[in-house]
Coordinates of C-alpha atoms and ligand atoms in Angstrom, one line a residue:
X1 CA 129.0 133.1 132.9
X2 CA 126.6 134.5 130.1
X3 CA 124.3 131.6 128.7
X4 CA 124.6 130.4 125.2
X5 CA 121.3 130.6 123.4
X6 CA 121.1 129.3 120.3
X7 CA 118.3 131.3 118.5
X8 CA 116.1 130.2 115.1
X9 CA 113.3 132.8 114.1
X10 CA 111.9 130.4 111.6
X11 CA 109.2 131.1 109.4
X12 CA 106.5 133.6 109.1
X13 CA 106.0 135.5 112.6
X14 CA 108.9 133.5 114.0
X15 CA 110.9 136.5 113.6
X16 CA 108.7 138.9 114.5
X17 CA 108.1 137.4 118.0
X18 CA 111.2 135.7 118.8
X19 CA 112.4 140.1 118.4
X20 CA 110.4 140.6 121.0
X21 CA 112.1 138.3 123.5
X22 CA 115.2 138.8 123.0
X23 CA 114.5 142.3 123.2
X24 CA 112.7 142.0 126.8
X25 CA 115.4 139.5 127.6
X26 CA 118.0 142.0 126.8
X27 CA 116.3 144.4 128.7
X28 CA 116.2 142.2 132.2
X29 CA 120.0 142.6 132.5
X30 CA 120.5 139.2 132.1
X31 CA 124.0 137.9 130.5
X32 CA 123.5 136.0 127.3
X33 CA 125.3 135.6 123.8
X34 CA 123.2 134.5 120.9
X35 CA 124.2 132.0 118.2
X36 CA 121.4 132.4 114.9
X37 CA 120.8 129.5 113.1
X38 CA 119.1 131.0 109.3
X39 CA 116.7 127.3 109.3
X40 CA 112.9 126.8 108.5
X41 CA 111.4 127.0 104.9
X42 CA 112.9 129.8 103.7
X43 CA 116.5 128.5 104.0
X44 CA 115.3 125.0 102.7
X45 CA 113.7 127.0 99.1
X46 CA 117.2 128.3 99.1
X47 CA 119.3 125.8 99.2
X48 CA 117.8 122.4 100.3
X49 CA 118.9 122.3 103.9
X50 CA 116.5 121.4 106.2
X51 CA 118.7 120.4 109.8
X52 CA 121.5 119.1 109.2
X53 CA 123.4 116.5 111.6
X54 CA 126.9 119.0 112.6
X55 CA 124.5 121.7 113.5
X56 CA 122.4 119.2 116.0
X57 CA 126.1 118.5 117.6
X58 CA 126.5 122.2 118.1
X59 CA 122.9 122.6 119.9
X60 CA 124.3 119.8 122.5
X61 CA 127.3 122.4 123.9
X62 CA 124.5 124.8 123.8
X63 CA 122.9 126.1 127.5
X64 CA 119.4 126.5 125.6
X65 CA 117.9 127.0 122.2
X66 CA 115.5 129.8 121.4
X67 CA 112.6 128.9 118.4
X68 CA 109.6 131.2 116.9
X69 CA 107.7 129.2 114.5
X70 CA 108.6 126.8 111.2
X71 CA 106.4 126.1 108.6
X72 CA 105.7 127.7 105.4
X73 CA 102.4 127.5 102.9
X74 CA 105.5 127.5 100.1
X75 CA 107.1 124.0 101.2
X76 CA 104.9 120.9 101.4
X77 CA 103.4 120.3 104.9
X78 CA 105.9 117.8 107.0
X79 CA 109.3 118.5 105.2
X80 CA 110.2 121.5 107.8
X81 CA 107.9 120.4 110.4
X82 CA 109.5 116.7 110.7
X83 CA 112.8 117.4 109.4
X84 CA 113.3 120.2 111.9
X85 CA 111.1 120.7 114.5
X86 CA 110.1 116.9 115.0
X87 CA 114.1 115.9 114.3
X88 CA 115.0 118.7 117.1
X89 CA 112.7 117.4 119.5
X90 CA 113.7 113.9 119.0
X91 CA 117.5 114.0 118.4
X92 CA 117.7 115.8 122.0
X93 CA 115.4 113.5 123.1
X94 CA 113.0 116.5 124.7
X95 CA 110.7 114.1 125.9
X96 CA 108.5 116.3 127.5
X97 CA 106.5 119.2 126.1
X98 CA 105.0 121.6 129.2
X99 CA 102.7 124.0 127.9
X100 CA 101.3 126.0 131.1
X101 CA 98.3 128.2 130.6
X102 CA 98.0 131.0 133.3
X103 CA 96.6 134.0 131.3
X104 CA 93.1 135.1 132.6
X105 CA 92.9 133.5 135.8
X106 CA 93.8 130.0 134.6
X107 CA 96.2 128.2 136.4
X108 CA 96.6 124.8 135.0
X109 CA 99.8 122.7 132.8
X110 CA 99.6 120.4 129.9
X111 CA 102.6 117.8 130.1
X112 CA 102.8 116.3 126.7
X113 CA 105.1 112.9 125.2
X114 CA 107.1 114.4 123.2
X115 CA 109.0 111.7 121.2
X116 CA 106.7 108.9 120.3
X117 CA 102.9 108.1 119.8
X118 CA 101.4 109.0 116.2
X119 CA 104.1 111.7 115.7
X120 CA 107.1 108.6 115.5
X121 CA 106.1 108.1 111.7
X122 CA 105.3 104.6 111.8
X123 CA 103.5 103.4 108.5
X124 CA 103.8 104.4 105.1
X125 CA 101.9 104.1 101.5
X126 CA 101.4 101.4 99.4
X127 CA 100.5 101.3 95.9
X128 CA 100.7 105.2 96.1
X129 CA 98.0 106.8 93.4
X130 CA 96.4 103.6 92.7
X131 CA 92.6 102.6 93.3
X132 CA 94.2 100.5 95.6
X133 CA 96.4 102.8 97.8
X134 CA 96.7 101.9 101.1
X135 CA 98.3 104.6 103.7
X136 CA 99.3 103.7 107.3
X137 CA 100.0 105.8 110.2
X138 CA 100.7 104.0 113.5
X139 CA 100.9 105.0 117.0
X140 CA 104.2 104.0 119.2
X141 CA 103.8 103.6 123.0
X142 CA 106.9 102.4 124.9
X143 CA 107.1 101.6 128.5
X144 CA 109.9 103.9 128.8
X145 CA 108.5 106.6 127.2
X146 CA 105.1 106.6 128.6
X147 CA 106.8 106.5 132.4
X148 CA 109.3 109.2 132.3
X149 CA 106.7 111.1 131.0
X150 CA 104.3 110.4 133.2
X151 CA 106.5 110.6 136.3
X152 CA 107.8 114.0 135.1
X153 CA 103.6 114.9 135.4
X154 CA 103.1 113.4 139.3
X155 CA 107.1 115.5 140.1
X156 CA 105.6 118.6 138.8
X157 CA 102.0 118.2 141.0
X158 CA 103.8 118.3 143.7
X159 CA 105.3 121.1 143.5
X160 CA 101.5 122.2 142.6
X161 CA 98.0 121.7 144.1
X162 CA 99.0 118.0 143.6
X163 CA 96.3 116.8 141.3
X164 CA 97.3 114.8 137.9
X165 CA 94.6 113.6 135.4
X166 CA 95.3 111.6 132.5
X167 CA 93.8 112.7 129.2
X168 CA 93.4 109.5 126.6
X169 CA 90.7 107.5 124.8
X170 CA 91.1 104.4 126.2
X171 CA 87.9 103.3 125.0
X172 CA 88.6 102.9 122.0
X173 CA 92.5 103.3 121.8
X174 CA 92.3 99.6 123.8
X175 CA 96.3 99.0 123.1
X176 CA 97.8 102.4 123.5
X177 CA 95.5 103.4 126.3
X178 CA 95.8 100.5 128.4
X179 CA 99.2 101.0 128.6
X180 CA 99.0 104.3 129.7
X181 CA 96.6 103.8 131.7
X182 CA 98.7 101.0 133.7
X183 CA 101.6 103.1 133.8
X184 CA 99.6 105.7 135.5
X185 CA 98.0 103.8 137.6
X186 CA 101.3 102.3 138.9
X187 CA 103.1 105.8 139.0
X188 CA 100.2 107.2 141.2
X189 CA 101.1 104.4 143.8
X190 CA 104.4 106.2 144.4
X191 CA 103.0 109.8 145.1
X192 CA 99.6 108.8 147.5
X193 CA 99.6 112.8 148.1
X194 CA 98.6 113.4 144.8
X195 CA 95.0 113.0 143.8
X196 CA 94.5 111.7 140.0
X197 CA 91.8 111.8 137.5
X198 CA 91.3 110.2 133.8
X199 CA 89.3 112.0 131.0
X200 CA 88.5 110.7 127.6
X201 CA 90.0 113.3 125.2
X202 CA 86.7 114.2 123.6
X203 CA 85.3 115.1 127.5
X204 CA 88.5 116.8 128.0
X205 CA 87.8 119.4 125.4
X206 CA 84.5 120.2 127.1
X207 CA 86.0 120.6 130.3
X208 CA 88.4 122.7 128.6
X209 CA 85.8 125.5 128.0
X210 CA 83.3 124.9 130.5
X211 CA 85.2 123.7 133.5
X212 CA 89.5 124.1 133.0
X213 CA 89.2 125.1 137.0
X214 CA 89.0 121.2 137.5
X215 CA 92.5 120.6 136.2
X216 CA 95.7 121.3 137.8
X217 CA 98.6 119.0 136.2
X218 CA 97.1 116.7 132.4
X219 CA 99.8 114.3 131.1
X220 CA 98.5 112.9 127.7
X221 CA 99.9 111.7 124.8
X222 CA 101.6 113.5 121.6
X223 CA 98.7 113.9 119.5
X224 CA 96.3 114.5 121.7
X225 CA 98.7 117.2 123.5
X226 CA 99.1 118.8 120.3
X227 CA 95.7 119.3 119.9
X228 CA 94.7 120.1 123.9
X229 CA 97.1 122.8 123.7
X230 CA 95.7 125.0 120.7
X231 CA 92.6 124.3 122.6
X232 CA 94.1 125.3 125.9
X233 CA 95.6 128.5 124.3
X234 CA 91.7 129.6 123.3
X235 CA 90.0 129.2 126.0
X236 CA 92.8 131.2 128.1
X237 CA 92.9 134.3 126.4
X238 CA 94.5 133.5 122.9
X239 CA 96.8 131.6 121.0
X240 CA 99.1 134.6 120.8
X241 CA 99.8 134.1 124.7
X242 CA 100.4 130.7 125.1
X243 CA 104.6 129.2 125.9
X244 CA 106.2 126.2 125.7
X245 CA 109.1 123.9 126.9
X246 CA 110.3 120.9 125.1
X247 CA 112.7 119.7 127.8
X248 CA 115.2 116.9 128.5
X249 CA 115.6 117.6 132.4
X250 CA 119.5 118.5 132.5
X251 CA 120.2 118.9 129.1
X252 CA 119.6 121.4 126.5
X253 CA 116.0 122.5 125.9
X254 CA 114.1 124.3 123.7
X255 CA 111.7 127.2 124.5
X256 CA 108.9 128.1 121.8
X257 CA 105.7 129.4 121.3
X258 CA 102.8 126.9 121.2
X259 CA 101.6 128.9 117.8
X260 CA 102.8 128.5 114.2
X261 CA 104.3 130.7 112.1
X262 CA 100.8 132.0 111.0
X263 CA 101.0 132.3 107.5
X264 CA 97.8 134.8 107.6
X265 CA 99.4 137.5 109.7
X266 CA 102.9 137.4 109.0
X267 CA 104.3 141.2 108.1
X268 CA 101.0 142.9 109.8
X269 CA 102.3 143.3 113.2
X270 CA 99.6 142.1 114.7
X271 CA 101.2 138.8 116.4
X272 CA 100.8 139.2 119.9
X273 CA 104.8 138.1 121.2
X274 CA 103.7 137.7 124.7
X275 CA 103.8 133.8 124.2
X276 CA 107.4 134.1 122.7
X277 CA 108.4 136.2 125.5
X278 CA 107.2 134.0 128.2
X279 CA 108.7 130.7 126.3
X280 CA 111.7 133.1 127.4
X281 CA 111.1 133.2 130.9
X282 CA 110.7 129.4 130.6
X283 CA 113.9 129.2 129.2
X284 CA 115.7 131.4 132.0
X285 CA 113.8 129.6 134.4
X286 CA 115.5 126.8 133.2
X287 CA 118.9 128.2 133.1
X288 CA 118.7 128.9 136.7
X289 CA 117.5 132.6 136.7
X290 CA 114.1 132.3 138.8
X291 CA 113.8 135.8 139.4
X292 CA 114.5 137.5 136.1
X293 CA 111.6 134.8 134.6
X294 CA 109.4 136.1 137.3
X295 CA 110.0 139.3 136.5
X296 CA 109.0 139.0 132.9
X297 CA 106.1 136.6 134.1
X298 CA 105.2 139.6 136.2
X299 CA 105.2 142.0 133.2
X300 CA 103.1 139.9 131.4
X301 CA 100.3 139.7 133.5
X302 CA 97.0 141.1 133.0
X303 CA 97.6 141.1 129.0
X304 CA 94.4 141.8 127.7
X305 CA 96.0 145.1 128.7
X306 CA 99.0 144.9 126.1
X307 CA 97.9 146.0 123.2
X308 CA 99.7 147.7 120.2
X309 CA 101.6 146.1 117.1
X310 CA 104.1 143.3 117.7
X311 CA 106.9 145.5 118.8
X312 CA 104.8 147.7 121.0
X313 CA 103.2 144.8 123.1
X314 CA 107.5 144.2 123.1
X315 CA 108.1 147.8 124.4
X316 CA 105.1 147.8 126.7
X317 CA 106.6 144.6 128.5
X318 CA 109.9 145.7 128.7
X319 CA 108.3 149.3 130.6
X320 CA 106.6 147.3 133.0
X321 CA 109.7 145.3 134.0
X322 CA 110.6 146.6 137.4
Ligands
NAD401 P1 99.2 128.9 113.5 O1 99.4 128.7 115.0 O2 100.4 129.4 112.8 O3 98.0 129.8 113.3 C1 96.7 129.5 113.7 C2 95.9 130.8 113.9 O4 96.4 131.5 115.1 C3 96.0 131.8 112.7 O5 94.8 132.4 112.5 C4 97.1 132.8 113.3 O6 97.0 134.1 112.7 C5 96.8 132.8 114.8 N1 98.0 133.1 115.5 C6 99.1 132.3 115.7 N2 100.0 132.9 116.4 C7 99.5 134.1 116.7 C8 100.1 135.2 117.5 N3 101.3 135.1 118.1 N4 99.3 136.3 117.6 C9 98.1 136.4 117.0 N5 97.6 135.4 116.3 C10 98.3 134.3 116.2 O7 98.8 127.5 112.9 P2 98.6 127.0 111.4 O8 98.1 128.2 110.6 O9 97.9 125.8 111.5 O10 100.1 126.7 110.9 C11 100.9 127.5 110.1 C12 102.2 126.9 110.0 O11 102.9 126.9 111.2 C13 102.2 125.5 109.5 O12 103.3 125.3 108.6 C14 102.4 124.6 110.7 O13 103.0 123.4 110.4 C15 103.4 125.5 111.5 N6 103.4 125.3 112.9 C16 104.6 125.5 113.5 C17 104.8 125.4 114.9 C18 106.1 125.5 115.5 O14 107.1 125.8 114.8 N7 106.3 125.3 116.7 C19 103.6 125.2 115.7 C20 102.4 125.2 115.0 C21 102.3 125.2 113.6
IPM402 C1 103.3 122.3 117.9 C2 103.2 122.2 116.4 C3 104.0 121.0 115.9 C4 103.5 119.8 116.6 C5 104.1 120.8 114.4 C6 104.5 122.1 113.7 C7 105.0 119.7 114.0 O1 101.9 122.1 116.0 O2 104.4 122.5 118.4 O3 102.3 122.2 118.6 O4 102.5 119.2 116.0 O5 104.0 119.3 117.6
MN403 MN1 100.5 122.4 117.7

């Protein structure tokens, strides 16, 4: 049976790279169909939709969906970017965001909440453009979400070198962080193979450049993820190269870039697809198809050697499948 992929190029270079995968995709032999969905700024400037709830109905009979980037510099930041990406993730409840990094000998995987902490949009404004405006913005930490996502973290080490560490700042995030850091704690009981570790997130981006070798699984929360990740992507050969999965284990998921639609570059060629095309592989790798997304894993390596415009890095990947 062919898989039903529901694709959105988005904004920007969302286009341009999410080309490139299906184009590699296409060339692996693998059977698929493709559903578009025209959503991310430009559609919203066009006629005010933004995601609306029929087509999140149609993504649940979906095997997978497909995303570039959203986000434009010509609609205000947070109408796209929570009214589709952040309504996506959280009306499929995708509750965990795995961003691996194995370009340029790097071999380690951030695991990042995906549905709560600062990104649930707790708070508000009060007396708005006033001397005395006030503006909230709170953090939510359940139980339930901290644990599945944490769990997910300790399944996935051991299938690895089985080594977790939890990235926080529990000294001075006393609420928040203690809760995590009980929940870890107690998960860890259950897998005594696996060895743990806790940074504070400020000592985790040091590590990050100077010593990444040290980490093997990080579970860590939204925000923090968020920002780990662009982090992550530098310091392992480039933004341009770095995929994601926001998953619900046995449900649709979604497969993306960890990059934006980079305003600055759009229509230059010059994004590097490789992180759209291996968010593909993810995504076959999900649907079952192991050795097709190692194949393209496999025509991805070494890609300080792909070099070209967009669609020649696409072409140069899809010559090197074998
Ligand atoms: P960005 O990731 O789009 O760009 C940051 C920098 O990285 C830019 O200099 C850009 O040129 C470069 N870059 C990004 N992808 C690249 C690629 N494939 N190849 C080469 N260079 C690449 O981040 P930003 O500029 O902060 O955000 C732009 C817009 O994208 C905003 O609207 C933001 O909200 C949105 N955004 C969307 C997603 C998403 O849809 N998943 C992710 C991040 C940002
Ligand atoms: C990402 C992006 C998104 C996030 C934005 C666009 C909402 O930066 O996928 O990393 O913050 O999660
Ligand atoms: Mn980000």
């Amino acid at each position: 049976m062919a898989h039903k992929i529901g694709v959105i190029g988005g904004d920007g270079i969302g286009p341009e790279v999410i080309a490139e995968g299906l184009k590699v995709i296409s060339a692996t032999g693998v059977e698929f169909d493709t559903v578009f969905y025209d959503l991310g700024g430009e559609r919203y400037l066009r006629d005010g939709t933004v995601l609306d709830d029929n087509t999140i109905k149609e993504w649940r009979d979906l095997d997978a969906l497909y995303l570039g980037a959203i986000g434009t510099p010509a609609v205000p930041p947070g109408i796209i970017e929570r009214g589709m990406l952040l309504k996506m993730r959280f009306e499929l409840d995708l509750y965990i965001n795995l961003r691996p990094f194995i370009a340029l000998g790097h071999d380690f995987v951030v695991i990042r909440e995906n549905t709560e902490g600062a990104y649930a949009g707790e708070g508000g404004l009060l007396r708005k453009g006033t001397p005395h405006e006030i503006a909230t913005q709170g953090s939510v930490n359940t139980r339930y979400g901290v644990e599945r996502t944490i769990r997910y973290a300790f399944d996935l080490a051991m299938n690895r070198k089985k080594h977790v560490t939890l990235v926080h700042k529990t000294n001075v995030l006393t609420f928040s962080g203690d809760l995590w850091e009980r929940t870890f704690d107690e998960v860890a009981v259950d897998y005594p193979q696996v060895g743990t570790d806790y940074n504070h997130v400020d000592a985790a981006c040091i590590y990050f450049v100077n010593d990444p070798g040290r980490y093997d699984v990080i579970v860590t929360d939204n925000l923090f993820g968020d920002i780990l990740t662009d982090l992550g992507g530098a310091v392992s050969g480039g933004i341009g190269l770095a995929p994601t999965a926001n998953l619900h284990p046995h449900k649709v998921s979604m497969f993306e870039p960890v990059h934006g639609s980079a305003p600055d570059i759009v229509g230059t060629s010059q994004a590097n697809p490789i992180a759209a095309i291996l968010s593909g592989a993810m995504m076959l790798e999900h649907l079952g198809e192991s050795g097709t997304a190692k194949r393209i894993r496999n025509a991805c390596a070494n890609p300080a050697e792909l070099t070209g415009s967009t669609a020649e890095i696409g072409d140069s990947v899809v010559a090197r499948l074998i």
